[in-house]
Every structure is written in structure tokens, then in C-alpha cells.
Amino acid sequence: MIIESPIDLELTQISGQTSQPPWKQFDNSFRDVLTVNDKPVIFEVKQSGEFLDFDFKGDISQKEAISKLKYVYDLDFDLDRFYKYLSNHAELAEMSEFCNGLRLFLADNPFECVISSICSANNSIKRWTKSISDIKEKWGNNHEGFYTFPDIPTLQDAFLDDEEEFELSDIDDICNCKNNLKSCGVGYRAPYMRKACELFTLEMDLSEIPKMSYDEAFETILKVPGVGPKVADCILLYGFNFKEAFPSDVWIKRIVSYLYFDGKDISVPKVREFGMEEFGDNAGYVQLYMFHYARKSGLMAKLK
DNA sequence: TCGCAGGTAGAAC
DNA sequence: GTTCTACCTGCG
């Protein structure tokens, strides 16, 4: 079954968006389990010309499957309109040819995105991918070798580190302690993750976020432990589809400084303000395209 | 072996 | 309000 919206599936999958790790890659397809109406559904997607071809296994209708895939791969976003926007701005004009078909890769659910994004802070994509995959395998549900992300209570009950697991479980040798957050390589982010779970249990309802304005949602999500401005914007963009977010890290700062400020060093908070002001509803996509344009065009190597 | 890279929290300015 | 430093791990 084909969905007729242009996309570069592989580019979208491997682009390091912190919504969820890339799906498992097979010869010519990607597969993973998503949750649709509280039911696990295994999806297989592949490139067919410029479109997405898919298959699924699970207790939902074809219409529901299409709707989920359209959300996760943001297939209703009008890329042609966006490319016209890019070509009308000299600083951005080259980007669409380097990243043609790149789309947002949105999270299966917001909680997964919050924990994933906390894990991504001050981290490498490689270590981040391994940590999130480990968390899913240890505490998520197994569906034919594909794992869902654990729910809030399950992750809240996870041990923090070897010492805590040794103390509170009946394991007789601390060397055998492997079912704890730090064993997933998340380092000092482990307590942030647990405190975030506690916050979502006691005080903050993530399902309220989509009803808020961007500014209100930003201020709310900033209260989550381990979440600063960069991570908050990633959560709002990849987890809640707020396309006016402009996640600003050191790379975006270098790129924006180069393209717009003659190489002059601008602070990250100023870059965020600039991006939101300048790009409006396109900010999220501009950020995504800037990063991959810099990667592919050689600009990143030059700015290092 | 050690230095470096990457955002946030908390403290100091 | 802005700037400094510690935090954890994998990599070169």
C-alpha cells in the first residue's frame, strides 16, 4: 500500500532526530512496532519511487494504519511549499537539493520522546541510540523482537544503578546487576529520568501539552528535570509536532552564525530567538534542514 | 592515558 | 540576567 507523499525514507530514518531511534533496517525496508489505539502494531515501510510503501500487522484498520504513518513521518507537511520558501531566502536556497525528501520523524508517544530527549542532552547519537534501545529491551514489551517504549509507572520503578539494584533486589552478586538505568549507559541522566516519571505521575499531565500555545508548552516542559531550552524544543518539535520550535545547540549556533552573522559568535539563546523570529512556522523544518545541509555539503567540517 | 565533545543544574558573578 | 563548572561515557 502506497502513501502518495514524497519522502526520502532512509534520510529521514538516519537523521538523528531524538523522537525515537531509527527503526530496524532490513534489505530494502525498515520495521518497528508502534502503538495505535493502545494496540501494538508492527509496521514495515520501504521506499517506492519517491513515495512510502507500507505493510502492517495488528488489530487495526488500514485507515488507522495510514493515519499513524502519516503522523510519524509527517506526510501531510507540504514539502513543495517549504522548498519554495527555502528558495526565496538566499541563505537557505541550497538546502533542499542536499536534503530532498527529508521529513520530521515524530515520536510514537510523547513520553518516549521526553525520556529520549533527556538522554540526548550532552550526548552522542551513537550512545543515545544504544541507551534508548537498551531501555526498550529491558522494560518495554516484546512483539516479535520489536520493543515498545515502557510506560511511565514501569520506568519509574526501574532501579537507578547497580548499587540500588543490589540493595533492593534479591540478586546475590552486584556484578550481575544489569536491570538498572545506568547500565543502559545514560550516566548522570538516570536520576533526571526517574524524577521526570515522578513528575508525570504526581503533577504534570503530558496530554495537556497539545492544548497549549507554544510558549506555554515550552515553559511547562522546561520544568521537567534534565530538560533545558534545547531539549524542551526537541520535545515540542519531535514529540508534539510544534513546528515553530527551533531547537538550538552548538551546531545550529555555528551554522546560523556563519549564514546570518558573518561568522560572529552568537549565544545559543539568541540563536533560538533569531530562528523563531526569522522562520516562524517553518522554524522546526529549517533547523532540521540546516543541520543536514551542513553535514552533507561539507559546511560542518569547515565550521569545526 | 588522557583530552575532548555534548546540554543542564546550580552556584557565582 | 549572564557566565562558570561539574556531571558521564565513548572516542581518538
Short mmCIF file of C-alpha atoms (C1' of nucleotides) in Angstrom, two decimals:
data_model
loop_
_atom_site.label_atom_id
_atom_site.label_comp_id
_atom_site.label_asym_id
_atom_site.label_seq_id
_atom_site.Cartn_x
_atom_site.Cartn_y
_atom_site.Cartn_z
CA MET A 1 0.00 0.00 0.00
CA ILE A 2 1.47 3.31 -1.08
CA ILE A 3 1.02 6.72 0.51
CA GLU A 4 1.47 9.34 -2.20
CA SER A 5 3.55 11.95 -0.43
CA PRO A 6 7.20 12.41 -1.41
CA ILE A 7 9.73 11.33 1.22
CA ASP A 8 13.33 10.10 1.42
CA LEU A 9 12.74 7.34 3.95
CA GLU A 10 16.35 6.41 4.66
CA LEU A 11 17.44 10.03 5.08
CA THR A 12 14.52 10.62 7.44
CA GLN A 13 15.31 7.46 9.41
CA ILE A 14 19.02 8.10 9.92
CA SER A 15 18.81 11.84 10.53
CA GLY A 16 19.27 11.53 14.29
CA GLN A 17 16.01 13.13 15.39
CA THR A 18 15.55 12.43 19.10
CA SER A 19 11.95 11.25 18.85
CA GLN A 20 12.95 7.59 18.67
CA PRO A 21 15.95 5.60 17.41
CA PRO A 22 15.91 4.51 13.74
CA TRP A 23 13.74 1.50 13.00
CA LYS A 24 15.36 -1.87 12.41
CA GLN A 25 16.75 -1.90 8.87
CA PHE A 26 16.32 -4.90 6.55
CA ASP A 27 17.37 -5.35 2.91
CA ASN A 28 15.01 -2.77 1.48
CA SER A 29 12.73 -1.90 4.38
CA PHE A 30 12.52 -0.56 7.93
CA ARG A 31 10.37 -2.23 10.60
CA ASP A 32 9.26 -1.42 14.14
CA VAL A 33 6.31 -1.66 16.49
CA LEU A 34 4.12 1.38 17.15
CA THR A 35 1.13 1.74 19.45
CA VAL A 36 -2.18 2.57 17.75
CA ASN A 37 -5.34 2.86 19.91
CA ASP A 38 -3.41 1.17 22.73
CA LYS A 39 -2.70 -1.79 20.46
CA PRO A 40 0.77 -2.89 19.29
CA VAL A 41 1.12 -2.80 15.50
CA ILE A 42 4.20 -3.93 13.60
CA PHE A 43 4.89 -1.73 10.60
CA GLU A 44 7.13 -2.38 7.62
CA VAL A 45 7.92 0.62 5.42
CA LYS A 46 10.01 0.92 2.26
CA GLN A 47 10.86 3.42 -0.41
CA SER A 48 8.79 3.13 -3.61
CA GLY A 49 9.88 5.74 -6.12
CA GLU A 50 9.50 8.98 -4.22
CA PHE A 51 6.72 7.58 -2.03
CA LEU A 52 6.32 5.39 1.05
CA ASP A 53 5.19 1.79 0.63
CA PHE A 54 3.96 0.04 3.77
CA ASP A 55 2.55 -3.09 5.31
CA PHE A 56 1.37 -3.73 8.86
CA LYS A 57 0.39 -6.48 11.25
CA GLY A 58 -2.02 -5.70 14.06
CA ASP A 59 -5.63 -5.35 15.11
CA ILE A 60 -6.40 -2.02 13.43
CA SER A 61 -7.93 -0.86 10.15
CA GLN A 62 -5.94 0.19 7.11
CA LYS A 63 -7.24 3.71 7.59
CA GLU A 64 -5.85 3.81 11.14
CA ALA A 65 -2.51 2.48 9.91
CA ILE A 66 -2.26 5.18 7.25
CA SER A 67 -3.19 7.86 9.74
CA LYS A 68 -0.46 6.71 12.17
CA LEU A 69 2.21 6.59 9.46
CA LYS A 70 1.18 9.97 8.13
CA TYR A 71 1.68 11.36 11.63
CA VAL A 72 5.01 9.65 12.41
CA TYR A 73 6.57 10.59 9.04
CA ASP A 74 4.77 13.94 8.89
CA LEU A 75 3.49 13.07 5.42
CA ASP A 76 0.88 15.82 5.33
CA PHE A 77 3.55 18.53 5.55
CA ASP A 78 3.76 20.24 2.16
CA LEU A 79 7.41 19.85 1.11
CA ASP A 80 6.94 21.69 -2.21
CA ARG A 81 5.66 24.75 -0.40
CA PHE A 82 8.59 24.51 2.02
CA TYR A 83 11.12 24.22 -0.84
CA LYS A 84 9.66 27.34 -2.41
CA TYR A 85 10.13 29.07 0.93
CA LEU A 86 13.78 27.93 1.07
CA SER A 87 14.49 29.05 -2.49
CA ASN A 88 13.11 32.50 -1.70
CA HIS A 89 15.73 33.01 1.03
CA ALA A 90 19.30 33.33 -0.23
CA GLU A 91 20.89 31.84 2.91
CA LEU A 92 18.71 28.73 2.69
CA ALA A 93 18.35 28.32 -1.06
CA GLU A 94 20.84 25.44 -1.45
CA MET A 95 19.39 23.30 1.31
CA SER A 96 16.56 21.49 -0.45
CA GLU A 97 18.84 19.90 -3.03
CA PHE A 98 21.04 18.40 -0.29
CA CYS A 99 18.15 17.12 1.82
CA ASN A 100 15.43 16.39 -0.72
CA GLY A 101 12.64 14.32 0.83
CA LEU A 102 13.80 14.76 4.43
CA ARG A 103 10.86 14.95 6.82
CA LEU A 104 10.26 15.17 10.54
CA PHE A 105 10.31 11.79 12.28
CA LEU A 106 7.76 12.14 15.06
CA ALA A 107 7.57 10.10 18.25
CA ASP A 108 5.17 7.19 18.73
CA ASN A 109 4.17 8.85 22.00
CA PRO A 110 5.23 11.98 23.92
CA PHE A 111 6.59 10.18 26.99
CA GLU A 112 9.04 8.22 24.83
CA CYS A 113 10.15 11.49 23.29
CA VAL A 114 10.67 13.19 26.67
CA ILE A 115 12.90 10.40 28.01
CA SER A 116 14.72 10.06 24.67
CA SER A 117 15.36 13.77 24.53
CA ILE A 118 16.62 13.94 28.13
CA CYS A 119 19.00 11.15 27.15
CA SER A 120 20.20 13.05 24.08
CA ALA A 121 21.46 16.06 26.07
CA ASN A 122 25.25 16.39 26.09
CA ASN A 123 25.48 13.02 24.39
CA SER A 124 26.50 11.42 21.08
CA ILE A 125 23.95 9.98 18.65
CA LYS A 126 25.63 6.60 18.90
CA ARG A 127 25.48 6.37 22.69
CA TRP A 128 21.95 7.83 22.70
CA THR A 129 20.74 5.16 20.25
CA LYS A 130 22.18 2.36 22.34
CA SER A 131 20.73 3.72 25.60
CA ILE A 132 17.19 4.07 24.24
CA SER A 133 17.33 0.65 22.58
CA ASP A 134 18.51 -0.87 25.89
CA ILE A 135 15.69 0.83 27.82
CA LYS A 136 13.13 -0.55 25.38
CA GLU A 137 14.54 -4.07 25.56
CA LYS A 138 14.75 -4.08 29.37
CA TRP A 139 11.37 -2.54 30.23
CA GLY A 140 9.26 -2.38 27.07
CA ASN A 141 7.03 -5.13 25.67
CA ASN A 142 8.43 -7.56 23.13
CA HIS A 143 6.43 -8.01 19.94
CA GLU A 144 8.24 -10.45 17.67
CA GLY A 145 11.58 -8.92 18.52
CA PHE A 146 10.40 -5.30 18.33
CA TYR A 147 10.04 -3.46 21.62
CA THR A 148 7.60 -0.75 22.63
CA PHE A 149 8.84 2.01 24.92
CA PRO A 150 7.95 1.34 28.59
CA ASP A 151 5.07 3.29 30.17
CA ILE A 152 5.54 5.81 32.99
CA PRO A 153 4.94 3.52 36.02
CA THR A 154 7.21 0.81 34.63
CA LEU A 155 10.13 3.16 34.06
CA GLN A 156 9.53 4.89 37.39
CA ASP A 157 10.06 1.53 39.14
CA ALA A 158 13.34 0.85 37.34
CA PHE A 159 16.43 0.80 39.55
CA LEU A 160 18.81 3.73 39.21
CA ASP A 161 22.17 1.95 39.30
CA ASP A 162 23.98 -1.27 40.31
CA GLU A 163 24.11 -0.28 43.99
CA GLU A 164 20.38 0.37 44.27
CA GLU A 165 19.50 -2.77 42.36
CA PHE A 166 21.81 -4.86 44.59
CA GLU A 167 20.28 -3.38 47.74
CA LEU A 168 16.61 -3.65 46.78
CA SER A 169 16.53 -6.87 44.76
CA ASP A 170 17.50 -10.42 45.74
CA ILE A 171 20.48 -10.60 43.40
CA ASP A 172 23.44 -12.01 45.36
CA ASP A 173 26.29 -10.52 43.37
CA ILE A 174 26.46 -6.85 42.41
CA CYS A 175 28.25 -7.87 39.20
CA ASN A 176 25.02 -9.46 37.99
CA CYS A 177 23.06 -6.23 38.33
CA LYS A 178 22.01 -5.27 34.81
CA ASN A 179 18.42 -4.14 35.11
CA ASN A 180 19.01 -0.53 36.02
CA LEU A 181 19.06 2.79 34.17
CA LYS A 182 22.79 3.42 34.45
CA SER A 183 23.51 0.00 32.96
CA CYS A 184 21.93 1.43 29.79
CA GLY A 185 24.76 3.97 29.63
CA VAL A 186 22.66 7.02 30.43
CA GLY A 187 25.16 8.25 33.06
CA TYR A 188 24.10 11.18 35.24
CA ARG A 189 20.82 11.46 33.33
CA ALA A 190 19.40 8.44 35.19
CA PRO A 191 18.02 10.43 38.17
CA TYR A 192 16.56 13.04 35.76
CA MET A 193 14.62 10.26 34.04
CA ARG A 194 13.22 8.93 37.28
CA LYS A 195 12.31 12.40 38.57
CA ALA A 196 10.59 13.09 35.26
CA CYS A 197 8.49 9.93 35.76
CA GLU A 198 7.57 11.07 39.28
CA LEU A 199 6.56 14.48 37.96
CA PHE A 200 4.31 12.91 35.29
CA THR A 201 2.72 10.67 37.92
CA LEU A 202 2.09 13.36 40.50
CA GLU A 203 1.86 16.79 38.89
CA MET A 204 2.21 17.13 35.15
CA ASP A 205 -0.18 15.66 32.60
CA LEU A 206 1.56 15.36 29.23
CA SER A 207 -1.80 15.09 27.46
CA GLU A 208 -2.43 18.75 28.35
CA ILE A 209 0.58 19.95 26.31
CA PRO A 210 -1.06 19.80 22.85
CA LYS A 211 -3.83 22.10 24.05
CA MET A 212 -1.32 24.81 25.00
CA SER A 213 0.25 27.61 23.00
CA TYR A 214 3.90 27.04 22.05
CA ASP A 215 5.11 29.47 24.74
CA GLU A 216 3.03 27.90 27.48
CA ALA A 217 4.07 24.40 26.41
CA PHE A 218 7.75 25.47 26.43
CA GLU A 219 7.56 26.91 29.95
CA THR A 220 5.73 23.80 31.17
CA ILE A 221 8.11 21.25 29.68
CA LEU A 222 11.13 23.26 30.96
CA LYS A 223 10.11 22.25 34.50
CA VAL A 224 10.95 18.61 33.78
CA PRO A 225 14.30 17.63 35.39
CA GLY A 226 17.08 17.32 32.82
CA VAL A 227 15.17 19.48 30.34
CA GLY A 228 16.71 22.81 29.33
CA PRO A 229 15.85 25.01 26.33
CA LYS A 230 17.37 22.74 23.64
CA VAL A 231 15.76 19.56 24.94
CA ALA A 232 12.43 21.34 25.53
CA ASP A 233 12.34 22.43 21.89
CA CYS A 234 13.20 18.89 20.71
CA ILE A 235 10.36 17.51 22.81
CA LEU A 236 7.92 20.08 21.46
CA LEU A 237 9.02 19.52 17.85
CA TYR A 238 9.54 15.73 17.69
CA GLY A 239 7.13 14.71 20.45
CA PHE A 240 4.26 17.18 20.00
CA ASN A 241 4.64 18.48 16.45
CA PHE A 242 5.08 22.17 17.41
CA LYS A 243 6.71 23.23 14.14
CA GLU A 244 7.53 26.73 15.42
CA ALA A 245 10.19 25.27 17.75
CA PHE A 246 13.82 25.97 16.75
CA PRO A 247 15.99 23.58 18.80
CA SER A 248 19.32 25.38 19.15
CA ASP A 249 22.55 23.58 20.05
CA VAL A 250 26.18 24.39 19.36
CA TRP A 251 25.95 23.16 15.74
CA ILE A 252 22.89 25.22 14.89
CA LYS A 253 24.62 28.16 16.55
CA ARG A 254 27.71 27.69 14.34
CA ILE A 255 25.58 27.33 11.21
CA VAL A 256 23.37 30.34 11.99
CA SER A 257 26.41 32.43 12.91
CA TYR A 258 28.03 31.52 9.58
CA LEU A 259 24.94 32.02 7.40
CA TYR A 260 23.44 35.10 9.03
CA PHE A 261 26.02 36.87 11.23
CA ASP A 262 29.21 36.77 9.16
CA GLY A 263 30.72 34.13 11.46
CA LYS A 264 30.33 36.30 14.56
CA ASP A 265 29.76 34.22 17.72
CA ILE A 266 26.13 34.46 18.85
CA SER A 267 24.91 32.92 22.12
CA VAL A 268 22.67 29.85 21.85
CA PRO A 269 19.65 31.58 23.45
CA LYS A 270 19.99 34.42 20.92
CA VAL A 271 20.16 31.91 18.07
CA ARG A 272 16.93 30.37 19.31
CA GLU A 273 15.23 33.77 19.43
CA PHE A 274 16.55 34.63 15.98
CA GLY A 275 15.37 31.35 14.47
CA MET A 276 11.86 31.61 15.87
CA GLU A 277 11.54 35.23 14.80
CA GLU A 278 13.00 34.69 11.32
CA PHE A 279 11.42 31.37 10.34
CA GLY A 280 8.07 31.31 12.17
CA ASP A 281 6.08 28.15 11.46
CA ASN A 282 8.95 26.80 9.34
CA ALA A 283 11.48 27.01 12.21
CA GLY A 284 11.46 23.29 13.02
CA TYR A 285 11.98 22.26 9.42
CA VAL A 286 14.62 24.93 8.83
CA GLN A 287 16.56 23.62 11.84
CA LEU A 288 16.29 20.05 10.52
CA TYR A 289 17.44 21.08 7.05
CA MET A 290 20.24 23.33 8.33
CA PHE A 291 21.81 20.50 10.27
CA HIS A 292 21.72 18.00 7.40
CA TYR A 293 22.70 20.54 4.83
CA ALA A 294 25.77 21.38 6.93
CA ARG A 295 26.54 17.69 7.26
CA LYS A 296 26.22 16.84 3.59
CA SER A 297 27.61 19.98 2.00
CA GLY A 298 30.87 19.96 3.97
CA LEU A 299 29.95 23.11 5.88
CA MET A 300 30.06 21.20 9.16
CA ALA A 301 33.65 20.09 8.61
CA LYS A 302 34.54 23.66 7.76
CA LEU A 303 32.96 25.08 10.92
CA LYS A 304 34.59 22.58 13.27
"C1'" DT B 1 46.40 7.60 29.24
"C1'" DC B 2 44.22 11.42 28.81
"C1'" DG B 3 41.74 15.19 26.49
"C1'" DC B 4 37.65 16.26 24.19
"C1'" DA B 5 32.70 16.68 22.88
"C1'" DG B 6 27.97 17.46 24.13
"C1'" DG B 7 23.28 20.49 27.29
"C1'" DT B 8 21.72 21.11 32.04
"C1'" DA B 9 21.78 22.30 37.04
"C1'" DG B 10 23.30 25.02 40.39
"C1'" DA B 11 26.22 28.43 42.04
"C1'" DA B 12 28.81 32.69 41.38
"C1'" DC B 13 29.29 36.91 39.28
"C1'" DG C 1 20.47 38.43 33.56
"C1'" DT C 2 24.90 36.23 32.06
"C1'" DT C 3 28.91 33.19 32.84
"C1'" DC C 4 31.27 29.36 35.09
"C1'" DT C 5 31.96 24.42 36.32
"C1'" DA C 6 30.75 19.59 37.30
"C1'" DC C 7 28.32 15.87 35.50
"C1'" DC C 8 29.07 10.50 32.36
"C1'" DT C 9 30.68 7.95 28.65
"C1'" DG C 10 32.77 6.78 24.18
"C1'" DC C 11 36.04 8.06 21.06
"C1'" DG C 12 40.58 9.41 19.01
#
